[in-house]
CSV table of C-alpha atoms in Angstrom, one decimal:
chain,number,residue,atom,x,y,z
A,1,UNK,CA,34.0,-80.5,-15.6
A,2,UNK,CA,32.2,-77.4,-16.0
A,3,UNK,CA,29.5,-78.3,-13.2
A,4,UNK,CA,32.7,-79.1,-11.0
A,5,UNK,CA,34.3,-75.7,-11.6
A,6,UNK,CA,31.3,-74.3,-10.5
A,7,UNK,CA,30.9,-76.1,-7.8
A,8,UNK,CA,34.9,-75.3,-6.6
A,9,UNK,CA,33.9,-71.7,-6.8
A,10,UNK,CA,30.8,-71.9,-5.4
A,11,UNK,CA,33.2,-73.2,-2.2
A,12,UNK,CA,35.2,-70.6,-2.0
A,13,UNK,CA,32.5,-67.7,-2.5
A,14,UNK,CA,30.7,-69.7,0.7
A,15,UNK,CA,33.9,-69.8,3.1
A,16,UNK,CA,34.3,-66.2,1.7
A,17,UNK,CA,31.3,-65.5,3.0
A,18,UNK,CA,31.2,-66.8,5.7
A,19,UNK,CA,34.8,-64.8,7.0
A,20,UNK,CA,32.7,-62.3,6.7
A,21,UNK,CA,29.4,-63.5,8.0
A,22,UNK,CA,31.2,-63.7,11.7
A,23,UNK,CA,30.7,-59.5,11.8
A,24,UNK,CA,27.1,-60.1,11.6
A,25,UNK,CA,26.8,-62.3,14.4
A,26,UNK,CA,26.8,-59.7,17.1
A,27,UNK,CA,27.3,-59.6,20.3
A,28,UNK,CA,29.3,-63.3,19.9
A,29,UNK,CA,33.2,-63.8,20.1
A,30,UNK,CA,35.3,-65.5,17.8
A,31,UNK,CA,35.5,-68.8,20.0
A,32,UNK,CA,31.6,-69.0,20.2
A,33,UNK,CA,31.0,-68.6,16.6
A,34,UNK,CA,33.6,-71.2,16.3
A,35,UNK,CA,31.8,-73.2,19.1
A,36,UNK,CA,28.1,-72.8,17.0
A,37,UNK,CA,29.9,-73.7,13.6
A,38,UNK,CA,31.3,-77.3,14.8
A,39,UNK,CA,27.6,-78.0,16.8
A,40,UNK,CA,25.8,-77.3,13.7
A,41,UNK,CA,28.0,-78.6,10.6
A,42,UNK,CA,29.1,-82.1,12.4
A,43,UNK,CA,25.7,-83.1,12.3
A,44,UNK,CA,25.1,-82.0,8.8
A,45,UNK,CA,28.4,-83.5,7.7
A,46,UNK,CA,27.4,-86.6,9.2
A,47,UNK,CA,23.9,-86.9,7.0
A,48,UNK,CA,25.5,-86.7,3.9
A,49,UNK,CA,28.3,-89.0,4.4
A,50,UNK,CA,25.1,-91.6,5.5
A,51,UNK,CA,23.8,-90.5,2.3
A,52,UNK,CA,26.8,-90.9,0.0
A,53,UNK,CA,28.1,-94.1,1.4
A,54,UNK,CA,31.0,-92.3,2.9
A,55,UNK,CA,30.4,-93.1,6.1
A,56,UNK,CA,32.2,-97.0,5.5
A,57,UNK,CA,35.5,-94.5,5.7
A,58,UNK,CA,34.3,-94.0,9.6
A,59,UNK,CA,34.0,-97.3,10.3
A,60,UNK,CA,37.1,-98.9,8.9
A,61,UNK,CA,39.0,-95.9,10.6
A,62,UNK,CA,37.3,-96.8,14.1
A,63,UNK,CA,38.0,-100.6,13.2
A,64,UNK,CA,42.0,-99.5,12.9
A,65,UNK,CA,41.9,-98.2,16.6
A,66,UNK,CA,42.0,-101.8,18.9
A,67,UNK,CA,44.7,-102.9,17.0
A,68,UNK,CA,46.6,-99.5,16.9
A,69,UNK,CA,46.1,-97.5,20.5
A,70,UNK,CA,48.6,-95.1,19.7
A,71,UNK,CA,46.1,-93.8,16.9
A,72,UNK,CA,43.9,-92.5,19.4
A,73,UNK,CA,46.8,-90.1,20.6
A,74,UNK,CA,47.1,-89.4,17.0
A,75,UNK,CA,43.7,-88.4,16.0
A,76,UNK,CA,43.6,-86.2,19.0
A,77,UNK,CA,46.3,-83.9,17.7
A,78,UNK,CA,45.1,-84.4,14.1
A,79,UNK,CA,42.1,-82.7,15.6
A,80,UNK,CA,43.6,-80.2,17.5
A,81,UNK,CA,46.0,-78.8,14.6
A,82,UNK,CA,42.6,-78.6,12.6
A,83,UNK,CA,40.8,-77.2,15.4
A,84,UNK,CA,42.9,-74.4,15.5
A,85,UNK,CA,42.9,-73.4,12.1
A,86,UNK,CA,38.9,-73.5,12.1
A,87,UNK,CA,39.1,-71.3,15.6
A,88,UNK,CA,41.0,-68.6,13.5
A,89,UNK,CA,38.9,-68.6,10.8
A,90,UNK,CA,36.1,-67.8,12.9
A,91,UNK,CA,38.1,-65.1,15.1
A,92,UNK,CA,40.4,-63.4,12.7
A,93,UNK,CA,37.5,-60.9,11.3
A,94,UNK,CA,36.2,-59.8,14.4
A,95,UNK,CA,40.1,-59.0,15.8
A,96,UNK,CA,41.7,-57.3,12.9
A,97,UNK,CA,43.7,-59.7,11.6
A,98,UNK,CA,41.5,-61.1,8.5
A,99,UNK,CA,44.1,-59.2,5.9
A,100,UNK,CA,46.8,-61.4,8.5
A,101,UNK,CA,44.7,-65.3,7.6
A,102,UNK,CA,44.1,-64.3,4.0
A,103,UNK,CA,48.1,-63.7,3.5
A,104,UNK,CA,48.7,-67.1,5.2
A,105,UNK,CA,45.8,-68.8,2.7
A,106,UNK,CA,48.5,-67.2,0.0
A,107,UNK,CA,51.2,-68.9,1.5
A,108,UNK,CA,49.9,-71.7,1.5
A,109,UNK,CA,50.0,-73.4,-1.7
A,110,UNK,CA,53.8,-72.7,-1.5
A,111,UNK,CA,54.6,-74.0,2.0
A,112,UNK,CA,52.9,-77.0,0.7
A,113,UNK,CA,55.3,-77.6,-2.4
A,114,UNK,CA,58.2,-77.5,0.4
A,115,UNK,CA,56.8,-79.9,2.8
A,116,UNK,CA,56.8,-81.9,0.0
A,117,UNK,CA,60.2,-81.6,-0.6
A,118,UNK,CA,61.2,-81.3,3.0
A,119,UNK,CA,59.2,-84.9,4.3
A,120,UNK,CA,58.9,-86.5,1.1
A,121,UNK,CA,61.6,-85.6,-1.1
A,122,UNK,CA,59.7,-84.5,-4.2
A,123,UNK,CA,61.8,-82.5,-6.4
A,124,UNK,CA,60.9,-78.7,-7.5
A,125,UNK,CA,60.1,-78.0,-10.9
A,126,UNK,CA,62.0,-75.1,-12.7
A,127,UNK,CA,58.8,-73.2,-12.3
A,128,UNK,CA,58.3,-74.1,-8.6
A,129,UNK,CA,61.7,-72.8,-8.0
A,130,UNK,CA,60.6,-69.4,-9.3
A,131,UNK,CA,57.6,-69.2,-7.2
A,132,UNK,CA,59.3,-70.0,-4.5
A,133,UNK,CA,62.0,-66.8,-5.3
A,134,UNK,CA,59.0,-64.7,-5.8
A,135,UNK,CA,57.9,-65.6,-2.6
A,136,UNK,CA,61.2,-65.8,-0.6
A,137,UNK,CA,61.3,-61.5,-1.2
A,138,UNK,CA,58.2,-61.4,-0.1
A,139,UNK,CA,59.2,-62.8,2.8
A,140,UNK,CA,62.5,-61.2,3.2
A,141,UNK,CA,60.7,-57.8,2.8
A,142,UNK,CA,58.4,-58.5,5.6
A,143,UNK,CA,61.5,-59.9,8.0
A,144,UNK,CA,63.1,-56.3,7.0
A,145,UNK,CA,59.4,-54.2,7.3
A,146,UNK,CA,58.5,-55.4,10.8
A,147,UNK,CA,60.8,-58.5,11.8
A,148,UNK,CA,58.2,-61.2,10.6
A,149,UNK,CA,55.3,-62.3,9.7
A,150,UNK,CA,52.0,-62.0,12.1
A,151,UNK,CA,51.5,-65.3,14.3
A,152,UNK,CA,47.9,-65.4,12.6
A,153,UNK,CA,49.9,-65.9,9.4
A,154,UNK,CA,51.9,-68.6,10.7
A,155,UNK,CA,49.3,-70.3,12.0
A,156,UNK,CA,48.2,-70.9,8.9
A,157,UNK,CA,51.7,-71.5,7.2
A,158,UNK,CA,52.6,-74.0,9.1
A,159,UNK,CA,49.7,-75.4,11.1
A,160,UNK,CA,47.9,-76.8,8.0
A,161,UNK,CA,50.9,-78.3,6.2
A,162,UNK,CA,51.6,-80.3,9.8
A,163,UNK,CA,48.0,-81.3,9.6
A,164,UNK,CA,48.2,-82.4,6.4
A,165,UNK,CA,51.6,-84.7,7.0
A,166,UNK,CA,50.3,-85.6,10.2
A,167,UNK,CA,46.9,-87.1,8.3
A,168,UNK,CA,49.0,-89.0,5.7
A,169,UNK,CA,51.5,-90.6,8.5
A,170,UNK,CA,48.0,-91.7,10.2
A,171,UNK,CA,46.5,-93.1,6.8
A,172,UNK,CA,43.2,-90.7,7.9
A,173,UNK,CA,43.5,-88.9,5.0
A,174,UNK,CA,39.9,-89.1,3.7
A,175,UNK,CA,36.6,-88.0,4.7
A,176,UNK,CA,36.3,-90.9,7.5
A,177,UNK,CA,39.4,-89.3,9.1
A,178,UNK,CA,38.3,-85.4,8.5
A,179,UNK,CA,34.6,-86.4,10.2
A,180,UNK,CA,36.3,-87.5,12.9
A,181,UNK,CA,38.6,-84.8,13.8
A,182,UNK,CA,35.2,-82.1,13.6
A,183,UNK,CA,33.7,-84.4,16.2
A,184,UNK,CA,37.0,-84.8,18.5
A,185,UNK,CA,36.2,-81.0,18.5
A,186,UNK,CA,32.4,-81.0,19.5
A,187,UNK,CA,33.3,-81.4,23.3
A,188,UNK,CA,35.3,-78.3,23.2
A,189,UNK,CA,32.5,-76.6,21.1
A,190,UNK,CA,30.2,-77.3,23.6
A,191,UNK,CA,32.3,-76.1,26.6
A,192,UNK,CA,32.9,-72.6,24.0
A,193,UNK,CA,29.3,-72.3,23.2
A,194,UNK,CA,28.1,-72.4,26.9
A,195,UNK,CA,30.6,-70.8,28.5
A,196,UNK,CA,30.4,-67.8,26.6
A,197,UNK,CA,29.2,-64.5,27.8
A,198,UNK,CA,25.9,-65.4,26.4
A,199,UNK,CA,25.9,-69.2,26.1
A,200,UNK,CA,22.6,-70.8,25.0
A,201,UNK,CA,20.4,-68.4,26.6
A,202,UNK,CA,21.6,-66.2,23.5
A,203,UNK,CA,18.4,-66.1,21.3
A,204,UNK,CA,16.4,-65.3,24.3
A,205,UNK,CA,18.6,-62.0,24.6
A,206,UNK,CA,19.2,-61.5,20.9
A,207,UNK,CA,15.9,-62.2,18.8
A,208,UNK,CA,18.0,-62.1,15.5
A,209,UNK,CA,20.5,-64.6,16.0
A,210,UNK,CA,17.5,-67.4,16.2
A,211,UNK,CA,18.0,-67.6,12.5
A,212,UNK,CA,21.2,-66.0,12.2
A,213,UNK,CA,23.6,-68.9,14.1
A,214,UNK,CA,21.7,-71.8,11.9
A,215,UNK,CA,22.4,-69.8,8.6
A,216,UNK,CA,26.0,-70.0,9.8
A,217,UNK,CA,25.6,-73.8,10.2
A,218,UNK,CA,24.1,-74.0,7.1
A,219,UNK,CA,26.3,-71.8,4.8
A,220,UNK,CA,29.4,-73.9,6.7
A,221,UNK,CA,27.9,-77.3,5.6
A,222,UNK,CA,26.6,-76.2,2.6
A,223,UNK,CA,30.6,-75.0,1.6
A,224,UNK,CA,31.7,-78.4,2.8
A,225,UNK,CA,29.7,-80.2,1.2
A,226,UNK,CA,30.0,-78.4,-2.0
A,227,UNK,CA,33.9,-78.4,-2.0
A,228,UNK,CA,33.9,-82.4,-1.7
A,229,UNK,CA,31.3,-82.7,-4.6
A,230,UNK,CA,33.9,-80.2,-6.2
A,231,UNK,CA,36.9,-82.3,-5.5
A,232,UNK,CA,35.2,-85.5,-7.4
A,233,UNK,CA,34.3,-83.8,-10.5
A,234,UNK,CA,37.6,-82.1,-11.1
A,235,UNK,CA,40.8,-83.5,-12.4
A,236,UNK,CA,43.3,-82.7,-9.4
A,237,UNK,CA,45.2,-80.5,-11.1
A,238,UNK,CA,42.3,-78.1,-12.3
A,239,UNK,CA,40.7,-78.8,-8.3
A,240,UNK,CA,44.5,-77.1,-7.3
A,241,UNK,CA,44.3,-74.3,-9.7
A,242,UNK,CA,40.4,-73.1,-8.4
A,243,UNK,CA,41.7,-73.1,-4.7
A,244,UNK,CA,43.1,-70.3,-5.2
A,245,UNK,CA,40.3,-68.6,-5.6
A,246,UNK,CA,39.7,-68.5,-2.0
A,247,UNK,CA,42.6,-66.8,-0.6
A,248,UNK,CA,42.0,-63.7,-3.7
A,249,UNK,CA,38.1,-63.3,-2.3
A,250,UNK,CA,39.2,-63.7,1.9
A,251,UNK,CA,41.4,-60.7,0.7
A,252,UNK,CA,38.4,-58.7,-0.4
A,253,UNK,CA,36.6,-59.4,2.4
A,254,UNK,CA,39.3,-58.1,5.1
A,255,UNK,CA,39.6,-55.2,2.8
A,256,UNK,CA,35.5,-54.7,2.9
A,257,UNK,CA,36.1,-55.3,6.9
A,258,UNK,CA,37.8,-52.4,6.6
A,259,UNK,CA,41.6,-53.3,6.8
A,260,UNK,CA,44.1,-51.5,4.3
A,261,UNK,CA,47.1,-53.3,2.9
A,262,UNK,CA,50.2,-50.5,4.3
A,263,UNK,CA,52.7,-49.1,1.4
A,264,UNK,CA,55.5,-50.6,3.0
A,265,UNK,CA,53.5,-54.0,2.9
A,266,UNK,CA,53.1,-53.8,-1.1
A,267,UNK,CA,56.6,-55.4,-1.7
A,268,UNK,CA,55.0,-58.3,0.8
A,269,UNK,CA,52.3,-58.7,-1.1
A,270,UNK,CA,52.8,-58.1,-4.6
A,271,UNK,CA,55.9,-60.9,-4.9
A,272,UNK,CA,53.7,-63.5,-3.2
A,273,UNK,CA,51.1,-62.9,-5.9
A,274,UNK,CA,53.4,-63.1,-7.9
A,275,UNK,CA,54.7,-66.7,-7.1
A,276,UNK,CA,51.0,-67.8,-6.9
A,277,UNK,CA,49.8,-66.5,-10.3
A,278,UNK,CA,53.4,-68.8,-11.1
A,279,UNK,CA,52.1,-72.1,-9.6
A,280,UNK,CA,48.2,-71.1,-11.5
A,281,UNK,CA,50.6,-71.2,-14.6
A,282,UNK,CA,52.0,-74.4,-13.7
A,283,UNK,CA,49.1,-76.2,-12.9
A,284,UNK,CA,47.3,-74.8,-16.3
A,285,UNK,CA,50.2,-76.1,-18.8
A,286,UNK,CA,49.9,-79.1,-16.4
A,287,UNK,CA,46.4,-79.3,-17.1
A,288,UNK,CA,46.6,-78.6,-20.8
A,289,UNK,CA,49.2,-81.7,-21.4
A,290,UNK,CA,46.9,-84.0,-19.7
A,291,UNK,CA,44.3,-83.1,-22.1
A,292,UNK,CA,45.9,-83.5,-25.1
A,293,UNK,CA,45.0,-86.8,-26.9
């Protein structure tokens, strides 16, 4: 268990750096970092899922697709809702709007306990009910302070929980189904990549990024990787609690970007904290009773 916590946060620190890592990668925009991170982690993903015997989940996932031809119209916007989300992730810090993605990341765990409610019917706990209340003024506070929340934000709110329901209703919810979203993409990364301003002529014009883009390819597989080793050594309960810690250190970084949280956006803020240290509680007493012999 302890190698798996360390591993969870290992994850997060990676993705947290590599928010930031995009400002670094000068003079490139957010689509062609995007664009370079799907060419260079696909590949890598694909090794070790040779190399761990994941790579059956591919196969019985391609063997689904004959008999079911409305999958293929499935996986296409399975891949396109994830697409999106790894676009903004890549674009957000160079376009001001990294403090925006790090609120949604917040958000998150909480718009997921009401999809669960909403297309599954799973009831709320007592303390589920008082995150959710911490997190409804939150939300009311930003309705009042500037009429609602940024579309970066929303992206993430709803975009991932519509992945997420979209991947169970399509039975791809494993690694077969995740490898093949990231490689749905790789045409559209290849079309970002070379139509870009500098396209692959790049390290010709900008020495440093020869080693720069494939430490961004490496650092991206390296996270995956790392987070799926993570997510097999933890009990699911304790693997929910560490996610957290990613949204807490994507904060830091769009506050080291430079970004400032505004005094009127404090009362945003500090309730949805508040509602996510709730569900932390939650998942620790969880976590404690399933110890106990």
């Amino acid at each position: 268990m302890s190698k798996g916590i360390v591993l969870s946060v290992t994850a997060s620190t990676l993705f947290a750096v590599m928010y930031y890592y995009t400002s670094l990668l000068t003079p490139l925009s957010g689509v062609e970092i995007f664009g370079w991170r799907m060419l260079l982690t696909v590949p890598c993903m694909t090794v070790f899922m040779l190399l761990s015997g994941e790579w059956r989940r591919v196969l019985e996932l391609l063997r689904r697709i004959p008999a079911l031809p409305k999958l293929i119209g499935g996986l296409v916007v399975s891949s396109a809702l994830l697409g999106v989300q790894l676009w903004l992730f890549m674009w957000a810090p160079l376009n001001g709007y990294s403090l925006d993605v790090s609120l949604g990341y917040f958000l998150l765990p909480l718009a997921m306990v009401l999809t669960g409610r909403i297309a599954y019917g799973e009831s709320l706990s007592y303390l589920q009910k008082v995150a959710v209340f911490f997190a409804s003024l939150g939300v009311l506070n930003e309705l009042y302070q500037v009429g609602g929340f940024s579309w970066a934000t929303l992206v993430v709110v709803v975009g991932y929980p519509l992945y997420f329901v979209l991947r169970k209703y399509l039975k791809t919810d494993n690694l077969g189904g995740l490898w093949v979203d990231m490689t749905l993409m790789l045409p559209v990364a290849y079309w970002f990549v070379r139509g870009g301003e500098q396209g692959f002529g790049v390290f010709d014009q900008y020495p440093a990024l020869t080693w720069l883009i494939p430490l961004l390819g490496l650092i991206s597989a390296s996270a995956l990787v790392v987070y799926i080793i993570a997510s097999r050594l933890l009990p699911f309960s304790l693997f929910g609690l560490l996610s957290y810690v990613e949204p807490v250190l994507l904060l830091g970084v769009a506050l080291l970007l430079g970004e400032s949280i505004k005094p009127g956006e404090w009362l945003t803020y500090i309730p949805i904290w508040l509602a996510v240290v709730v569900l932390v509680f939650e998942g620790f007493k969880h976590l404690m009773r399933q110890r106990r012999p």
